[in-house]
PDB file of C-alpha atoms in Angstrom:
ATOM      1  CA  MET I   1     172.017 109.258 -10.880  1.00  0.00           C
ATOM      2  CA  ALA I   2     171.723 107.888  -7.426  1.00  0.00           C
ATOM      3  CA  GLY I   3     168.717 105.860  -6.665  1.00  0.00           C
ATOM      4  CA  PRO I   4     166.159 106.833  -4.052  1.00  0.00           C
ATOM      5  CA  MET I   5     167.359 106.746  -0.445  1.00  0.00           C
ATOM      6  CA  GLN I   6     166.371 103.697   1.386  1.00  0.00           C
ATOM      7  CA  PRO I   7     164.682 104.251   4.796  1.00  0.00           C
ATOM      8  CA  VAL I   8     166.882 103.357   7.630  1.00  0.00           C
ATOM      9  CA  GLY I   9     165.520 100.516   9.606  1.00  0.00           C
ATOM     10  CA  ILE I  10     164.047 101.454  12.910  1.00  0.00           C
ATOM     11  CA  GLY I  11     165.734  98.585  14.599  1.00  0.00           C
ATOM     12  CA  SER I  12     169.158  99.920  13.673  1.00  0.00           C
ATOM     13  CA  ARG I  13     168.599 103.268  15.561  1.00  0.00           C
ATOM     14  CA  ARG I  14     166.829 101.936  18.624  1.00  0.00           C
ATOM     15  CA  ILE I  15     168.520 102.782  21.959  1.00  0.00           C
ATOM     16  CA  PRO I  16     168.773  99.827  24.255  1.00  0.00           C
ATOM     17  CA  ASN I  17     166.321  99.834  27.161  1.00  0.00           C
ATOM     18  CA  ARG I  18     169.097  99.569  29.757  1.00  0.00           C
ATOM     19  CA  LEU I  19     170.641 102.829  28.501  1.00  0.00           C
ATOM     20  CA  LEU I  20     167.312 104.646  28.695  1.00  0.00           C
ATOM     21  CA  LEU I  21     166.786 103.372  32.230  1.00  0.00           C
ATOM     22  CA  GLY I  22     170.259 104.536  33.271  1.00  0.00           C
ATOM     23  CA  ALA I  23     169.753 107.974  31.766  1.00  0.00           C
ATOM     24  CA  GLY I  24     166.420 108.323  33.547  1.00  0.00           C
ATOM     25  CA  VAL I  25     168.014 107.579  36.908  1.00  0.00           C
ATOM     26  CA  VAL I  26     170.731 110.185  36.290  1.00  0.00           C
ATOM     27  CA  VAL I  27     168.225 112.860  35.251  1.00  0.00           C
ATOM     28  CA  THR I  28     165.976 112.132  38.243  1.00  0.00           C
ATOM     29  CA  GLY I  29     168.933 112.410  40.582  1.00  0.00           C
ATOM     30  CA  LEU I  30     169.978 115.751  39.131  1.00  0.00           C
ATOM     31  CA  VAL I  31     166.432 117.129  39.468  1.00  0.00           C
ATOM     32  CA  LEU I  32     166.256 116.078  43.128  1.00  0.00           C
ATOM     33  CA  LEU I  33     169.695 117.520  43.859  1.00  0.00           C
ATOM     34  CA  LEU I  34     168.851 120.877  42.294  1.00  0.00           C
ATOM     35  CA  THR I  35     165.462 121.016  43.997  1.00  0.00           C
ATOM     36  CA  ILE I  36     166.854 120.297  47.441  1.00  0.00           C
ATOM     37  CA  GLY I  37     169.745 122.712  46.979  1.00  0.00           C
ATOM     38  CA  VAL I  38     167.514 125.608  45.865  1.00  0.00           C
ATOM     39  CA  GLY I  39     164.921 124.934  48.546  1.00  0.00           C
ATOM     40  CA  GLY I  40     167.577 125.026  51.248  1.00  0.00           C
ATOM     41  CA  ARG I  41     168.711 128.506  50.191  1.00  0.00           C
ATOM     42  CA  GLU I  42     165.205 129.984  49.908  1.00  0.00           C
ATOM     43  CA  ARG I  43     164.090 129.495  53.528  1.00  0.00           C
ATOM     44  CA  PRO I  44     167.034 130.092  55.856  1.00  0.00           C
ATOM     45  CA  GLU I  45     164.970 132.294  58.189  1.00  0.00           C
ATOM     46  CA  GLN I  46     162.081 129.868  58.611  1.00  0.00           C
ATOM     47  CA  SER I  47     163.965 127.383  60.746  1.00  0.00           C
ATOM     48  CA  GLY I  48     163.245 127.454  64.447  1.00  0.00           C
ATOM     49  CA  GLN I  49     160.989 129.911  66.254  1.00  0.00           C
ATOM     50  CA  PRO I  50     160.304 133.363  64.734  1.00  0.00           C
ATOM     51  CA  GLN I  51     162.466 136.110  66.178  1.00  0.00           C
ATOM     52  CA  PRO I  52     160.649 138.874  68.092  1.00  0.00           C
ATOM     53  CA  VAL I  53     160.670 142.355  66.646  1.00  0.00           C
ATOM     54  CA  GLU I  54     163.274 144.430  68.458  1.00  0.00           C
ATOM     55  CA  SER I  55     161.705 147.130  70.631  1.00  0.00           C
ATOM     56  CA  ALA I  56     162.421 149.074  73.771  1.00  0.00           C
ATOM     57  CA  GLN I  57     160.396 146.550  75.772  1.00  0.00           C
ATOM     58  CA  SER I  58     162.475 143.583  74.525  1.00  0.00           C
ATOM     59  CA  ASN I  59     165.696 145.177  75.791  1.00  0.00           C
ATOM     60  CA  PRO I  60     166.733 145.380  79.449  1.00  0.00           C
ATOM     61  CA  VAL I  61     165.430 148.435  81.270  1.00  0.00           C
ATOM     62  CA  PRO I  62     168.348 150.847  81.787  1.00  0.00           C
ATOM     63  CA  ALA I  63     169.355 151.345  85.389  1.00  0.00           C
ATOM     64  CA  GLY I  64     168.756 154.824  86.710  1.00  0.00           C
ATOM     65  CA  PRO I  65     167.035 156.854  89.405  1.00  0.00           C
ATOM     66  CA  ALA I  66     163.517 158.214  89.441  1.00  0.00           C
ATOM     67  CA  PRO I  67     163.060 161.985  89.141  1.00  0.00           C
ATOM     68  CA  SER I  68     163.342 164.118  92.253  1.00  0.00           C
ATOM     69  CA  ALA I  69     160.107 164.693  94.130  1.00  0.00           C
ATOM     70  CA  ALA I  70     158.130 167.705  92.896  1.00  0.00           C
ATOM     71  CA  VAL I  71     155.693 169.751  94.936  1.00  0.00           C
ATOM     72  CA  ALA I  72     152.517 167.696  95.092  1.00  0.00           C
ATOM     73  CA  ALA I  73     149.265 168.605  93.442  1.00  0.00           C
ATOM     74  CA  PRO I  74     146.419 169.519  95.833  1.00  0.00           C
ATOM     75  CA  PRO I  75     144.490 166.777  97.626  1.00  0.00           C
ATOM     76  CA  ASP I  76     141.617 165.307  95.676  1.00  0.00           C
ATOM     77  CA  ARG I  77     138.145 166.013  96.992  1.00  0.00           C
ATOM     78  CA  PRO I  78     135.804 163.508  95.319  1.00  0.00           C
ATOM     79  CA  HIS I  79     132.636 165.132  96.679  1.00  0.00           C
ATOM     80  CA  ALA I  80     133.545 168.768  96.103  1.00  0.00           C
ATOM     81  CA  SER I  81     134.928 170.867  93.292  1.00  0.00           C
ATOM     82  CA  ASP I  82     138.702 170.935  93.180  1.00  0.00           C
ATOM     83  CA  PHE I  83     138.872 173.636  90.526  1.00  0.00           C
ATOM     84  CA  ALA I  84     139.728 176.539  92.840  1.00  0.00           C
ATOM     85  CA  ALA I  85     142.528 174.717  94.652  1.00  0.00           C
ATOM     86  CA  LEU I  86     143.941 173.291  91.428  1.00  0.00           C
ATOM     87  CA  ASP I  87     143.769 176.643  89.656  1.00  0.00           C
ATOM     88  CA  SER I  88     145.606 178.372  92.494  1.00  0.00           C
ATOM     89  CA  TRP I  89     148.256 175.649  92.556  1.00  0.00           C
ATOM     90  CA  ALA I  90     148.796 175.849  88.791  1.00  0.00           C
ATOM     91  CA  ARG I  91     149.027 179.628  88.719  1.00  0.00           C
ATOM     92  CA  GLY I  92     151.657 179.490  91.422  1.00  0.00           C
ATOM     93  CA  LEU I  93     153.820 177.163  89.299  1.00  0.00           C
ATOM     94  CA  ALA I  94     153.210 178.660  85.868  1.00  0.00           C
ATOM     95  CA  LYS I  95     155.918 181.308  86.129  1.00  0.00           C
ATOM     96  CA  THR I  96     158.738 179.054  87.322  1.00  0.00           C
ATOM     97  CA  THR I  97     157.890 176.097  85.060  1.00  0.00           C
ATOM     98  CA  HIS I  98     157.105 178.223  81.994  1.00  0.00           C
ATOM     99  CA  LEU I  99     154.008 176.101  81.423  1.00  0.00           C
ATOM    100  CA  ALA I 100     150.496 177.385  80.810  1.00  0.00           C
ATOM    101  CA  SER I 101     148.290 177.161  83.882  1.00  0.00           C
ATOM    102  CA  ASN I 102     145.638 175.101  82.074  1.00  0.00           C
ATOM    103  CA  VAL I 103     148.302 172.554  81.085  1.00  0.00           C
ATOM    104  CA  LEU I 104     149.571 172.403  84.659  1.00  0.00           C
ATOM    105  CA  MET I 105     145.995 171.897  85.845  1.00  0.00           C
ATOM    106  CA  ALA I 106     145.671 168.934  83.498  1.00  0.00           C
ATOM    107  CA  TYR I 107     148.871 167.362  84.831  1.00  0.00           C
ATOM    108  CA  GLY I 108     147.941 168.111  88.429  1.00  0.00           C
ATOM    109  CA  ARG I 109     144.438 166.693  88.058  1.00  0.00           C
ATOM    110  CA  ALA I 110     145.861 163.479  86.605  1.00  0.00           C
ATOM    111  CA  GLU I 111     148.186 163.124  89.604  1.00  0.00           C
ATOM    112  CA  MET I 112     145.289 163.766  91.982  1.00  0.00           C
ATOM    113  CA  TRP I 113     142.986 161.205  90.431  1.00  0.00           C
ATOM    114  CA  LEU I 114     145.624 158.500  90.098  1.00  0.00           C
ATOM    115  CA  ARG I 115     146.279 158.678  93.830  1.00  0.00           C
ATOM    116  CA  ASP I 116     142.876 157.028  94.253  1.00  0.00           C
ATOM    117  CA  GLU I 117     142.826 154.924  91.082  1.00  0.00           C
ATOM    118  CA  ALA I 118     146.363 153.520  91.516  1.00  0.00           C
ATOM    119  CA  PRO I 119     147.645 154.472  94.981  1.00  0.00           C
ATOM    120  CA  GLY I 120     150.826 152.410  94.613  1.00  0.00           C
ATOM    121  CA  CYS I 121     151.849 154.166  91.410  1.00  0.00           C
ATOM    122  CA  HIS I 122     153.004 157.471  92.948  1.00  0.00           C
ATOM    123  CA  LEU I 123     152.818 159.289  89.622  1.00  0.00           C
ATOM    124  CA  SER I 124     153.950 162.921  89.734  1.00  0.00           C
ATOM    125  CA  TRP I 125     152.690 165.680  87.478  1.00  0.00           C
ATOM    126  CA  ALA I 126     156.374 166.439  86.773  1.00  0.00           C
ATOM    127  CA  THR I 127     156.713 163.168  84.832  1.00  0.00           C
ATOM    128  CA  LEU I 128     153.719 164.091  82.680  1.00  0.00           C
ATOM    129  CA  ALA I 129     155.178 167.552  82.160  1.00  0.00           C
ATOM    130  CA  GLY I 130     158.486 165.965  81.148  1.00  0.00           C
ATOM    131  CA  ILE I 131     156.757 163.772  78.565  1.00  0.00           C
ATOM    132  CA  GLY I 132     154.886 166.783  77.255  1.00  0.00           C
ATOM    133  CA  GLN I 133     158.038 168.877  76.955  1.00  0.00           C
ATOM    134  CA  VAL I 134     160.029 166.173  75.152  1.00  0.00           C
ATOM    135  CA  GLN I 135     157.372 164.684  72.891  1.00  0.00           C
ATOM    136  CA  ALA I 136     154.739 167.361  72.291  1.00  0.00           C
ATOM    137  CA  VAL I 137     154.757 169.245  69.002  1.00  0.00           C
ATOM    138  CA  GLY I 138     154.871 172.973  69.629  1.00  0.00           C
ATOM    139  CA  SER I 139     152.461 173.865  72.443  1.00  0.00           C
ATOM    140  CA  GLY I 140     150.053 171.035  71.753  1.00  0.00           C
ATOM    141  CA  PRO I 141     148.676 168.616  74.373  1.00  0.00           C
ATOM    142  CA  LEU I 142     150.688 165.749  75.734  1.00  0.00           C
ATOM    143  CA  PRO I 143     150.951 163.210  72.880  1.00  0.00           C
ATOM    144  CA  VAL I 144     149.453 159.780  73.464  1.00  0.00           C
ATOM    145  CA  PRO I 145     150.437 156.910  71.117  1.00  0.00           C
ATOM    146  CA  ASP I 146     147.472 155.471  69.218  1.00  0.00           C
ATOM    147  CA  ALA I 147     147.698 152.021  70.791  1.00  0.00           C
ATOM    148  CA  ILE I 148     147.709 153.525  74.288  1.00  0.00           C
ATOM    149  CA  TRP I 149     144.864 155.863  73.431  1.00  0.00           C
ATOM    150  CA  GLN I 150     142.719 152.991  72.176  1.00  0.00           C
ATOM    151  CA  GLN I 151     143.125 151.112  75.449  1.00  0.00           C
ATOM    152  CA  TRP I 152     143.278 153.784  78.136  1.00  0.00           C
ATOM    153  CA  SER I 153     141.537 156.919  76.836  1.00  0.00           C
ATOM    154  CA  VAL I 154     139.085 158.538  79.218  1.00  0.00           C
ATOM    155  CA  ARG I 155     137.172 161.779  79.421  1.00  0.00           C
ATOM    156  CA  ALA I 156     138.494 163.943  82.247  1.00  0.00           C
ATOM    157  CA  THR I 157     135.216 165.830  82.665  1.00  0.00           C
ATOM    158  CA  ASN I 158     131.793 164.257  83.095  1.00  0.00           C
ATOM    159  CA  ASP I 159     130.193 166.087  80.184  1.00  0.00           C
ATOM    160  CA  GLY I 160     129.115 163.043  78.226  1.00  0.00           C
ATOM    161  CA  LYS I 161     131.500 163.703  75.331  1.00  0.00           C
ATOM    162  CA  ARG I 162     133.980 161.254  73.893  1.00  0.00           C
ATOM    163  CA  PRO I 163     137.647 161.481  74.955  1.00  0.00           C
ATOM    164  CA  ASP I 164     139.578 163.843  72.712  1.00  0.00           C
ATOM    165  CA  PRO I 165     143.360 163.488  72.215  1.00  0.00           C
ATOM    166  CA  ARG I 166     143.510 167.228  71.460  1.00  0.00           C
ATOM    167  CA  ASN I 167     142.087 167.981  74.903  1.00  0.00           C
ATOM    168  CA  ALA I 168     144.888 168.579  77.432  1.00  0.00           C
ATOM    169  CA  ASP I 169     142.885 167.136  80.344  1.00  0.00           C
ATOM    170  CA  ASP I 170     141.899 163.970  78.468  1.00  0.00           C
ATOM    171  CA  ALA I 171     145.421 163.428  77.135  1.00  0.00           C
ATOM    172  CA  ALA I 172     147.053 163.875  80.548  1.00  0.00           C
ATOM    173  CA  LEU I 173     144.644 161.543  82.335  1.00  0.00           C
ATOM    174  CA  THR I 174     144.936 158.909  79.606  1.00  0.00           C
ATOM    175  CA  ALA I 175     148.736 159.003  79.754  1.00  0.00           C
ATOM    176  CA  ALA I 176     148.619 158.799  83.554  1.00  0.00           C
ATOM    177  CA  ARG I 177     146.394 155.716  83.466  1.00  0.00           C
ATOM    178  CA  ALA I 178     148.699 154.030  80.968  1.00  0.00           C
ATOM    179  CA  LEU I 179     151.821 154.796  83.003  1.00  0.00           C
ATOM    180  CA  CYS I 180     150.259 153.289  86.130  1.00  0.00           C
ATOM    181  CA  ALA I 181     148.616 150.314  84.399  1.00  0.00           C
ATOM    182  CA  GLY I 182     151.576 147.967  84.859  1.00  0.00           C
ATOM    183  CA  GLY I 183     151.612 148.230  88.636  1.00  0.00           C
ATOM    184  CA  ALA I 184     155.043 149.883  88.806  1.00  0.00           C
ATOM    185  CA  ASP I 185     155.975 152.277  91.600  1.00  0.00           C
ATOM    186  CA  LEU I 186     157.118 155.417  89.788  1.00  0.00           C
ATOM    187  CA  SER I 187     158.781 156.768  92.903  1.00  0.00           C
ATOM    188  CA  THR I 188     161.500 154.124  92.428  1.00  0.00           C
ATOM    189  CA  GLY I 189     164.125 154.081  89.694  1.00  0.00           C
ATOM    190  CA  PRO I 190     163.251 150.655  88.217  1.00  0.00           C
ATOM    191  CA  GLY I 191     159.532 151.374  88.372  1.00  0.00           C
ATOM    192  CA  TRP I 192     159.822 154.801  86.748  1.00  0.00           C
ATOM    193  CA  TRP I 193     162.094 153.571  83.962  1.00  0.00           C
ATOM    194  CA  ALA I 194     159.911 150.544  83.210  1.00  0.00           C
ATOM    195  CA  ALA I 195     156.733 152.624  83.026  1.00  0.00           C
ATOM    196  CA  VAL I 196     158.080 155.579  81.060  1.00  0.00           C
ATOM    197  CA  LEU I 197     160.199 153.500  78.686  1.00  0.00           C
ATOM    198  CA  GLY I 198     157.190 151.298  78.016  1.00  0.00           C
ATOM    199  CA  TYR I 199     155.231 154.431  77.164  1.00  0.00           C
ATOM    200  CA  THR I 200     157.787 156.147  74.947  1.00  0.00           C
ATOM    201  CA  GLN I 201     159.501 153.084  73.444  1.00  0.00           C
ATOM    202  CA  SER I 202     162.596 155.293  73.237  1.00  0.00           C
ATOM    203  CA  PRO I 203     165.526 155.181  75.682  1.00  0.00           C
ATOM    204  CA  ALA I 204     166.754 158.545  74.385  1.00  0.00           C
ATOM    205  CA  ASP I 205     163.382 160.221  74.952  1.00  0.00           C
ATOM    206  CA  THR I 206     163.113 158.599  78.365  1.00  0.00           C
ATOM    207  CA  ARG I 207     166.460 160.053  79.431  1.00  0.00           C
ATOM    208  CA  ASP I 208     165.351 163.484  78.223  1.00  0.00           C
ATOM    209  CA  ILE I 209     162.062 163.116  80.098  1.00  0.00           C
ATOM    210  CA  LEU I 210     163.971 162.262  83.273  1.00  0.00           C
ATOM    211  CA  ALA I 211     166.036 165.434  82.905  1.00  0.00           C
ATOM    212  CA  ALA I 212     162.940 167.540  82.214  1.00  0.00           C
ATOM    213  CA  ALA I 213     161.032 166.044  85.164  1.00  0.00           C
ATOM    214  CA  ASN I 214     163.992 166.758  87.458  1.00  0.00           C
ATOM    215  CA  ASN I 215     164.029 170.348  86.246  1.00  0.00           C
ATOM    216  CA  PHE I 216     160.313 170.773  86.905  1.00  0.00           C
ATOM    217  CA  ALA I 217     160.757 169.300  90.364  1.00  0.00           C
ATOM    218  CA  THR I 218     163.608 171.696  91.117  1.00  0.00           C
ATOM    219  CA  VAL I 219     161.832 174.850  90.018  1.00  0.00           C
ATOM    220  CA  SER I 220     158.623 173.829  91.812  1.00  0.00           C
ATOM    221  CA  ALA I 221     160.289 173.536  95.204  1.00  0.00           C
TER     222      ALA I 221
END
């Protein structure tokens, strides 16, 4: 029968200190290498300045003409009612434009008032009608993007109520103010494209609006 096992002396299994030190250096180096390598792959997009979000405004404005001149809305009379003149003007255009007279009155009133508010803008009701035809849902009022509404909304009638995006007059005047806010001359090609493209944020819609505005100008002559 074998005798009891003798404990192995600790000194006989001890690893020399120089080997432990060498192994520690190797392990530390591997950890640093893996850490640096992984970190470099995790943040490739954070180097340099952040890239702007692509939008219609960050792209060059397409070259093109402004719409043809449409028959002008009646002169604005700040100290007298313009309802009768505007109503007569709108009724005269309703048949050829296939637009409701109250919608035409809203577009015409916006043109009238912007002549005084932004005389260098030269906004035509036909541009507003083009936006309405291309972007409106069904027969609703001219659509105004939320961000534009928050900045430029205004009540078209002095009745003390808040501006209402479902009101054709309020929507048209708000859109008109936004289109003229940048100081562009909408009677010129570059000015019209810059203003309308900034409003729609869509080159395709802007081209369709140009075609619609030209059509309104033609049938109003």
